[in-house]
Amino acid sequence: MKVLVLNSGSSSVKYTFFSMDGEKKLARGIIECIGLPEAYFKHQSAGEEEVKEQCKVSNHLEAIDIIIKNLIDPRHKIINDLSEIDAVGHRIVHGGEKFSKSVMINEEVLQDIRNCFVLAPLHNPHNYTGIEACEKLLAGVPQIAVFDTAFHHTIPDYSYFYALPYSLYQKYNIRRYGFHGTSHHYVAQRAAQLLNKPPDQVNLITCHLGNGCSITAIRNGISVDTSMGFTPLEGLVMGTRCGDIDPAIIIHLLNLEKISADDLNTLLQKKSGLLGISGLTSDMRTILKSAASGSDRARLALDVFCYRVKKYISSYFGVLNGADAIVFTAGIGENSPTIRERSCHGLENLGIRMDLQANNAGGLEERIISAQDSPVKIMVIPTNEELMIARQTLRVLTNN
Ligand code: AMP
């Protein structure tokens, strides 16, 4: 059984091709800058060097056509023809209130995904274009939608409700949805394995810290609260997103700066976060270097970032009445000992004690970095959203 996993963004399509017998990754790659003269294609077959080529690609249909042609290209020796692609798993950012799990795509599902455009205008339309392209290029191959929001469907109403007039929930479905669900779900399952416990018996705080950042409280294997909300803007400080702010600031800015709604959106989504505070960059590696070499605003960005992570960890510790483990994942969570240390520093009284040597010892593998006697384990678990999407795709296919 071979599964193609696609993540169609605004100007890029990422892909991973799996053989599900043994969950082997056969190929992966990305087409970026779709519609621009500098468009390029990166492809890597298992065990081979990555190749990068310029390409002319004006839309997602052409991008996915290039991807598929590469899979059957005899030079890459991946598959001989398209009939070997058994299913396509699509990452869909927003499933609204409708989708609590992955589903086989049909006309009704397509309509429901379109209905969610209004909830995720920056993501869902592009995800949808990927599905449309596959319907043309791989007619008859089952397509499965895997939603970022689905894992958070278990969040109780007192946690997903905003204290706004109830009519806004009824009229516009305004509530917390949560995102990065595929990643939180994947690392939670791995953490359960590392803890040697059944997945439905673990209490965890999973910290997905990348360009986008979110933290989830997991009780008995299911999500009960998460830091992202109605959109992926709420919660932690991110590369360019502000995370939690007092909503009155928005009114204040509208009055003082006479700023348009579009410009305000750009300010909060693209000019805030690490970039906004430091004035330098949204990239955590550069923030760390700049702070170390004396930039006070990089230092401040770092302080605000780590403090917010620590505040969420502590509050979810209370929500869960304790946890078996804190899990760090994604670009920052997997690679930065400094951020992990600072996010857990001062939580010793909660039973969260780090082994600094284990934290600093590099490595790409899953590992426990808490002290031997720490009641709460601290873990680094590389996320694997693509594999999780492939697994879900296989599960839906098998159940159908
Ligand atoms: P992601 O969105 O998961 O790809 O994560 C991207 C973020 O991870 C960027 O802010 C990178 O600077 C950060 N990152 C990657 N490697 C490191 C590292 N070694 N130390 C600190 N941050 C890192």
Coordinates of C-alpha atoms and ligand atoms in Angstrom, one line a residue:
M1 CA 0.0 0.0 0.0
K2 CA 1.5 3.3 -1.1
V3 CA 0.3 6.7 0.1
L4 CA 1.1 10.2 -1.2
V5 CA 0.8 12.9 1.4
L6 CA 0.3 16.4 0.2
N7 CA 0.4 19.7 2.0
S8 CA -0.7 22.4 -0.4
G9 CA 0.0 25.9 0.8
S10 CA -0.5 29.4 -0.8
S11 CA 2.6 29.2 -3.0
S12 CA 4.0 25.8 -2.3
V13 CA 3.2 22.1 -2.3
K14 CA 5.1 19.7 0.0
Y15 CA 4.9 16.0 -0.5
T16 CA 6.0 12.8 1.1
F17 CA 5.5 9.4 -0.5
F18 CA 5.2 6.4 1.8
S19 CA 5.1 2.6 1.5
M20 CA 2.9 1.7 4.4
D21 CA 4.4 -1.8 4.7
G22 CA 6.9 -0.9 7.3
E23 CA 6.0 2.8 7.0
K24 CA 9.0 3.5 4.7
K25 CA 9.5 7.0 3.3
L26 CA 10.2 6.5 -0.4
A27 CA 10.5 10.1 -1.4
R28 CA 9.9 13.7 -0.3
G29 CA 10.1 17.1 -1.7
I30 CA 8.6 20.5 -2.2
I31 CA 7.7 22.9 -5.0
E32 CA 8.1 26.5 -3.9
C33 CA 7.3 30.0 -5.3
I34 CA 4.5 28.7 -7.4
G35 CA 3.5 31.4 -9.9
L36 CA 6.9 33.3 -9.6
P37 CA 9.8 33.3 -11.9
E38 CA 12.1 31.9 -9.2
A39 CA 9.9 28.7 -8.7
Y40 CA 11.9 25.6 -7.9
F41 CA 11.5 22.0 -7.1
K42 CA 13.3 19.9 -4.5
H43 CA 13.1 16.2 -4.5
Q44 CA 14.8 13.5 -2.5
S45 CA 14.3 9.7 -3.0
A46 CA 15.1 7.5 -0.1
G47 CA 18.9 7.0 0.3
E48 CA 19.7 9.5 -2.4
E49 CA 21.0 13.1 -2.5
E50 CA 18.4 15.9 -2.6
V51 CA 18.1 17.4 -6.1
K52 CA 17.0 21.0 -6.7
E53 CA 15.9 22.4 -10.0
Q54 CA 14.4 25.6 -11.3
C55 CA 11.0 25.0 -12.8
K56 CA 8.1 26.8 -14.5
V57 CA 5.0 26.3 -12.5
S58 CA 2.1 28.7 -12.5
N59 CA -0.5 26.9 -10.4
H60 CA -1.1 23.9 -8.0
L61 CA -2.3 21.7 -10.8
E62 CA 1.1 22.1 -12.6
A63 CA 3.0 21.6 -9.3
I64 CA 1.3 18.4 -8.5
D65 CA 1.7 17.2 -12.1
I66 CA 5.5 17.7 -11.7
I67 CA 5.4 15.8 -8.4
I68 CA 3.6 12.9 -9.9
K69 CA 5.8 12.8 -13.0
N70 CA 8.8 12.7 -10.7
L71 CA 7.4 9.7 -8.8
I72 CA 7.2 7.7 -12.0
D73 CA 10.5 9.1 -13.5
P74 CA 12.6 5.9 -14.1
R75 CA 15.7 7.9 -12.9
H76 CA 14.3 8.0 -9.4
K77 CA 13.1 4.3 -9.4
I78 CA 10.2 5.0 -7.0
I79 CA 7.2 3.6 -8.8
N80 CA 6.7 2.3 -12.4
D81 CA 3.3 3.9 -13.0
L82 CA 0.5 5.8 -11.4
S83 CA -1.6 2.8 -10.5
E84 CA 0.9 2.2 -7.7
I85 CA -0.4 5.3 -5.8
D86 CA -3.1 3.7 -3.7
A87 CA -4.3 6.9 -2.0
V88 CA -3.6 10.6 -1.4
G89 CA -3.8 12.1 2.1
H90 CA -4.3 15.9 2.1
R91 CA -3.5 18.1 5.1
I92 CA -6.5 20.4 5.6
V93 CA -6.0 23.1 8.1
H94 CA -9.6 23.8 9.2
G95 CA -12.4 21.3 9.6
G96 CA -14.6 23.6 11.6
E97 CA -17.1 21.9 13.9
K98 CA -18.0 19.4 11.3
F99 CA -14.9 17.2 11.2
S100 CA -13.8 15.3 14.3
K101 CA -11.7 12.8 12.3
S102 CA -10.2 12.2 8.9
V103 CA -12.6 11.3 6.1
M104 CA -12.7 10.0 2.6
I105 CA -13.3 13.0 0.2
N106 CA -16.6 13.0 -1.7
E107 CA -18.9 15.8 -3.0
E108 CA -20.4 16.4 0.4
V109 CA -17.0 16.6 2.1
L110 CA -15.8 19.0 -0.6
Q111 CA -18.8 21.3 0.1
D112 CA -18.1 21.1 3.8
I113 CA -14.4 22.0 3.3
R114 CA -15.5 25.0 1.1
N115 CA -17.8 26.0 4.0
C116 CA -14.7 26.3 6.2
F117 CA -13.0 28.7 3.8
V118 CA -14.4 31.6 5.8
L119 CA -12.8 30.2 9.0
A120 CA -9.3 29.8 7.4
P121 CA -9.1 32.0 4.4
L122 CA -5.3 31.9 4.3
H123 CA -5.1 28.1 4.3
N124 CA -8.2 26.1 3.3
P125 CA -8.6 27.4 -0.2
H126 CA -5.0 26.4 -1.0
N127 CA -5.5 22.9 0.6
Y128 CA -8.6 22.6 -1.5
T129 CA -6.8 23.4 -4.7
G130 CA -4.5 20.5 -4.0
I131 CA -7.6 18.2 -3.9
E132 CA -9.0 19.5 -7.1
A133 CA -5.6 19.0 -8.9
C134 CA -5.5 15.4 -7.7
E135 CA -9.0 14.7 -8.9
K136 CA -7.9 15.7 -12.3
L137 CA -4.4 14.1 -12.3
L138 CA -5.2 10.9 -10.3
A139 CA -8.8 10.3 -11.2
G140 CA -10.2 7.3 -9.3
V141 CA -7.5 7.3 -6.6
P142 CA -9.1 7.6 -3.1
Q143 CA -8.4 11.0 -1.5
I144 CA -8.5 11.5 2.2
A145 CA -8.8 14.7 4.2
V146 CA -6.8 15.0 7.5
F147 CA -7.7 18.0 9.5
D148 CA -5.4 20.0 11.8
T149 CA -8.4 20.9 14.0
A150 CA -9.7 17.3 14.4
F151 CA -7.6 16.2 17.3
H152 CA -9.0 19.2 19.4
H153 CA -12.7 18.2 18.9
T154 CA -12.6 16.7 22.4
I155 CA -12.0 20.1 24.1
P156 CA -15.0 20.8 26.4
D157 CA -17.3 23.7 25.8
Y158 CA -16.0 25.7 28.9
S159 CA -12.6 25.6 27.3
Y160 CA -13.6 26.4 23.7
F161 CA -16.1 29.1 24.5
Y162 CA -15.1 32.8 24.4
A163 CA -17.0 35.1 26.8
L164 CA -18.6 37.0 23.9
P165 CA -22.3 37.2 23.2
Y166 CA -23.6 33.7 22.6
S167 CA -25.2 34.8 19.3
L168 CA -21.7 35.2 17.8
Y169 CA -21.1 31.5 18.3
Q170 CA -24.5 30.7 16.7
K171 CA -24.1 33.2 13.8
Y172 CA -20.4 32.9 13.0
N173 CA -19.2 29.7 14.8
I174 CA -16.8 31.9 16.8
R175 CA -15.1 29.5 19.3
R176 CA -11.7 27.9 19.9
Y177 CA -10.8 25.3 17.4
G178 CA -7.1 24.7 17.9
F179 CA -4.5 23.7 15.3
H180 CA -1.3 21.6 14.9
G181 CA -3.6 18.7 15.9
T182 CA -1.8 16.2 13.8
S183 CA 1.5 17.0 15.4
H184 CA 0.2 17.1 19.0
H185 CA -1.5 13.7 18.3
Y186 CA 1.6 12.1 16.9
V187 CA 3.9 13.2 19.7
A188 CA 1.3 12.2 22.3
Q189 CA 1.2 8.7 20.9
R190 CA 5.0 8.5 20.9
A191 CA 5.2 9.9 24.4
A192 CA 2.8 7.1 25.6
Q193 CA 5.2 4.5 24.1
L194 CA 8.2 6.1 25.7
L195 CA 6.3 6.1 29.0
N196 CA 5.3 2.5 28.5
K197 CA 1.7 3.4 29.0
P198 CA -1.5 2.9 26.9
P199 CA -2.1 6.1 24.8
D200 CA -5.5 6.6 26.5
Q201 CA -3.9 6.7 29.9
V202 CA -1.4 9.5 29.6
N203 CA -1.6 13.1 30.8
L204 CA 0.7 15.3 28.7
I205 CA 1.6 18.9 27.9
T206 CA 2.8 18.9 24.3
C207 CA 4.7 22.0 23.1
H208 CA 4.9 22.4 19.3
L209 CA 7.4 25.3 18.9
G210 CA 8.2 26.1 15.3
N211 CA 7.4 29.1 13.2
G212 CA 3.9 28.6 14.4
C213 CA 3.7 27.6 18.1
S214 CA 1.0 26.0 20.2
I215 CA 0.7 24.0 23.4
T216 CA -1.9 21.4 24.2
A217 CA -3.2 19.9 27.4
I218 CA -3.9 16.2 26.9
R219 CA -5.8 14.2 29.5
N220 CA -6.1 10.4 29.0
G221 CA -4.8 10.8 25.5
I222 CA -7.3 13.4 24.3
S223 CA -6.9 17.1 23.8
V224 CA -8.7 19.1 26.6
D225 CA -7.3 22.6 25.9
T226 CA -4.9 24.2 23.4
S227 CA -3.4 27.6 23.1
M228 CA -4.4 28.4 19.5
G229 CA -8.0 29.5 19.2
F230 CA -10.5 30.6 16.5
T231 CA -7.4 31.0 14.3
P232 CA -3.8 30.1 14.6
L233 CA -3.1 33.7 15.9
E234 CA -3.9 33.1 19.6
G235 CA -1.6 31.9 22.3
L236 CA 2.2 31.7 22.3
V237 CA 4.5 34.3 20.8
M238 CA 5.5 33.0 17.3
G239 CA 7.9 34.0 14.5
T240 CA 5.7 36.8 13.2
R241 CA 2.4 36.3 15.0
C242 CA 1.6 38.1 18.2
G243 CA -0.2 35.4 20.2
D244 CA -2.3 36.5 23.2
I245 CA -2.9 40.3 23.4
D246 CA -5.6 42.4 25.1
P247 CA -8.3 42.7 22.4
A248 CA -8.7 46.4 23.4
I249 CA -5.4 47.1 21.7
I250 CA -7.0 46.4 18.4
I251 CA -9.7 49.1 19.0
H252 CA -7.0 51.5 20.2
L253 CA -5.0 51.0 17.1
L254 CA -8.0 51.3 14.8
N255 CA -8.7 54.7 16.5
L256 CA -5.1 56.0 16.8
E257 CA -3.5 54.8 13.6
K258 CA -6.5 54.9 11.3
I259 CA -5.3 51.6 10.1
S260 CA -7.4 49.4 7.8
A261 CA -8.6 46.0 8.8
D262 CA -6.3 44.4 6.2
D263 CA -3.2 46.3 7.5
L264 CA -4.1 45.5 11.0
N265 CA -4.3 41.8 10.1
T266 CA -0.8 42.0 8.5
L267 CA 0.5 43.8 11.6
L268 CA -0.7 41.0 13.9
Q269 CA 0.1 38.1 11.6
K270 CA 3.2 39.1 9.8
K271 CA 4.9 41.9 11.7
S272 CA 4.6 40.9 15.3
G273 CA 6.0 38.0 17.4
L274 CA 9.8 37.5 17.5
L275 CA 10.1 39.8 14.4
G276 CA 8.0 42.6 15.9
I277 CA 9.8 42.7 19.3
S278 CA 13.4 42.2 18.0
G279 CA 13.0 44.3 14.8
L280 CA 15.5 41.8 13.4
T281 CA 14.1 38.5 12.4
S282 CA 11.4 35.9 12.9
D283 CA 14.0 33.1 13.0
M284 CA 14.8 31.8 16.4
R285 CA 18.4 30.8 15.6
T286 CA 19.2 34.4 14.7
I287 CA 17.3 35.7 17.8
L288 CA 19.5 33.4 20.0
K289 CA 22.7 34.5 18.3
S290 CA 21.8 38.2 18.4
A291 CA 20.8 38.0 22.0
A292 CA 24.1 36.3 22.8
S293 CA 26.0 39.0 21.1
G294 CA 24.3 41.8 23.0
S295 CA 21.2 42.8 21.1
D296 CA 18.8 43.9 23.9
R297 CA 15.7 43.6 21.7
A298 CA 16.6 40.1 20.7
R299 CA 17.1 39.4 24.5
L300 CA 13.6 40.8 25.1
A301 CA 12.0 38.8 22.3
L302 CA 13.6 35.7 23.8
D303 CA 12.4 36.5 27.3
V304 CA 8.8 37.2 26.2
F305 CA 8.8 34.0 24.2
C306 CA 10.1 31.7 27.0
Y307 CA 7.9 33.4 29.6
R308 CA 4.8 32.8 27.6
V309 CA 5.7 29.1 27.0
K310 CA 6.3 28.7 30.8
K311 CA 3.0 30.4 31.6
Y312 CA 1.1 28.0 29.4
I313 CA 2.9 24.9 30.7
S314 CA 2.1 26.0 34.3
S315 CA -1.5 26.7 33.6
Y316 CA -2.1 23.4 31.7
F317 CA -0.3 21.7 34.6
G318 CA -3.2 23.0 36.8
V319 CA -5.8 22.1 34.1
L320 CA -4.6 18.5 34.2
N321 CA -3.9 18.4 37.9
G322 CA -0.4 17.2 37.1
A323 CA 1.1 15.6 34.0
D324 CA 3.2 12.5 33.2
A325 CA 5.4 14.5 30.8
I326 CA 6.1 17.7 29.0
V327 CA 6.9 17.1 25.4
F328 CA 8.9 19.5 23.1
T329 CA 8.6 19.2 19.3
A330 CA 9.0 21.2 16.0
G331 CA 12.0 23.3 14.8
I332 CA 12.6 25.2 18.1
G333 CA 11.3 22.5 20.5
E334 CA 13.4 19.8 18.9
N335 CA 16.6 21.8 18.4
S336 CA 17.0 24.5 21.1
P337 CA 18.2 23.4 24.5
T338 CA 18.2 27.0 25.6
I339 CA 14.5 27.5 24.9
R340 CA 13.6 24.2 26.6
E341 CA 15.6 25.0 29.6
R342 CA 14.2 28.5 30.0
S343 CA 10.6 27.3 29.4
C344 CA 10.9 24.8 32.3
H345 CA 13.2 26.8 34.6
G346 CA 11.5 27.6 37.9
L347 CA 8.9 24.9 37.6
E348 CA 10.8 22.5 39.9
N349 CA 8.2 22.9 42.6
L350 CA 5.7 21.4 40.2
G351 CA 7.9 18.3 39.9
I352 CA 9.4 19.4 36.5
R353 CA 13.2 18.9 36.8
M354 CA 15.5 19.0 33.8
D355 CA 18.7 17.1 33.4
L356 CA 20.8 19.9 31.9
Q357 CA 23.4 17.6 30.5
A358 CA 20.8 15.4 28.8
N359 CA 19.1 18.6 27.5
N360 CA 22.3 19.9 26.0
A361 CA 23.4 16.6 24.4
G362 CA 22.3 17.1 20.8
G363 CA 20.7 14.4 18.7
L364 CA 17.8 14.0 16.3
E365 CA 16.1 11.1 18.1
E366 CA 13.4 10.9 20.6
R367 CA 14.8 11.3 24.1
I368 CA 14.0 12.0 27.8
I369 CA 15.8 15.0 29.2
S370 CA 14.4 15.2 32.7
A371 CA 16.4 14.3 35.8
Q372 CA 16.2 10.7 37.0
D373 CA 14.2 11.7 40.0
S374 CA 11.9 14.1 38.2
P375 CA 8.2 13.2 38.9
V376 CA 7.3 14.7 35.5
K377 CA 9.3 13.5 32.5
I378 CA 10.5 16.0 30.0
M379 CA 10.8 14.7 26.4
V380 CA 12.0 15.8 23.0
I381 CA 10.1 14.0 20.3
P382 CA 10.6 15.0 16.6
T383 CA 7.2 15.5 15.1
N384 CA 6.1 13.6 12.0
E385 CA 2.9 15.1 10.7
E386 CA 3.4 13.5 7.3
L387 CA 3.6 10.0 8.7
M388 CA 0.5 10.7 10.9
I389 CA -1.4 11.8 7.8
A390 CA -0.3 8.7 5.9
R391 CA -1.5 6.5 8.9
Q392 CA -4.8 8.3 9.0
T393 CA -5.2 7.9 5.3
L394 CA -4.6 4.1 5.6
R395 CA -7.0 3.9 8.5
V396 CA -9.8 5.6 6.6
L397 CA -9.1 3.5 3.5
T398 CA -9.2 0.3 5.6
N399 CA -12.4 1.3 7.4
N400 CA -14.1 2.0 4.1
Ligands
AMP1 P1 9.5 24.8 12.0 O1 8.3 25.7 11.7 O2 9.1 23.6 12.8 O3 10.3 24.4 10.8 O4 10.5 25.6 12.9 C1 11.2 26.8 12.5 C2 11.8 27.5 13.6 O5 12.7 26.6 14.3 C3 12.6 28.7 13.2 O6 12.4 29.8 14.2 C4 14.0 28.2 13.4 O7 14.9 29.3 13.7 C5 13.9 27.3 14.6 N1 15.1 26.4 14.7 C6 15.5 25.5 13.8 N2 16.7 24.9 14.3 C7 17.0 25.6 15.4 C8 18.0 25.5 16.4 N3 19.1 24.7 16.2 N4 18.0 26.3 17.5 C9 17.0 27.2 17.7 N5 16.0 27.3 16.8 C10 16.0 26.5 15.7

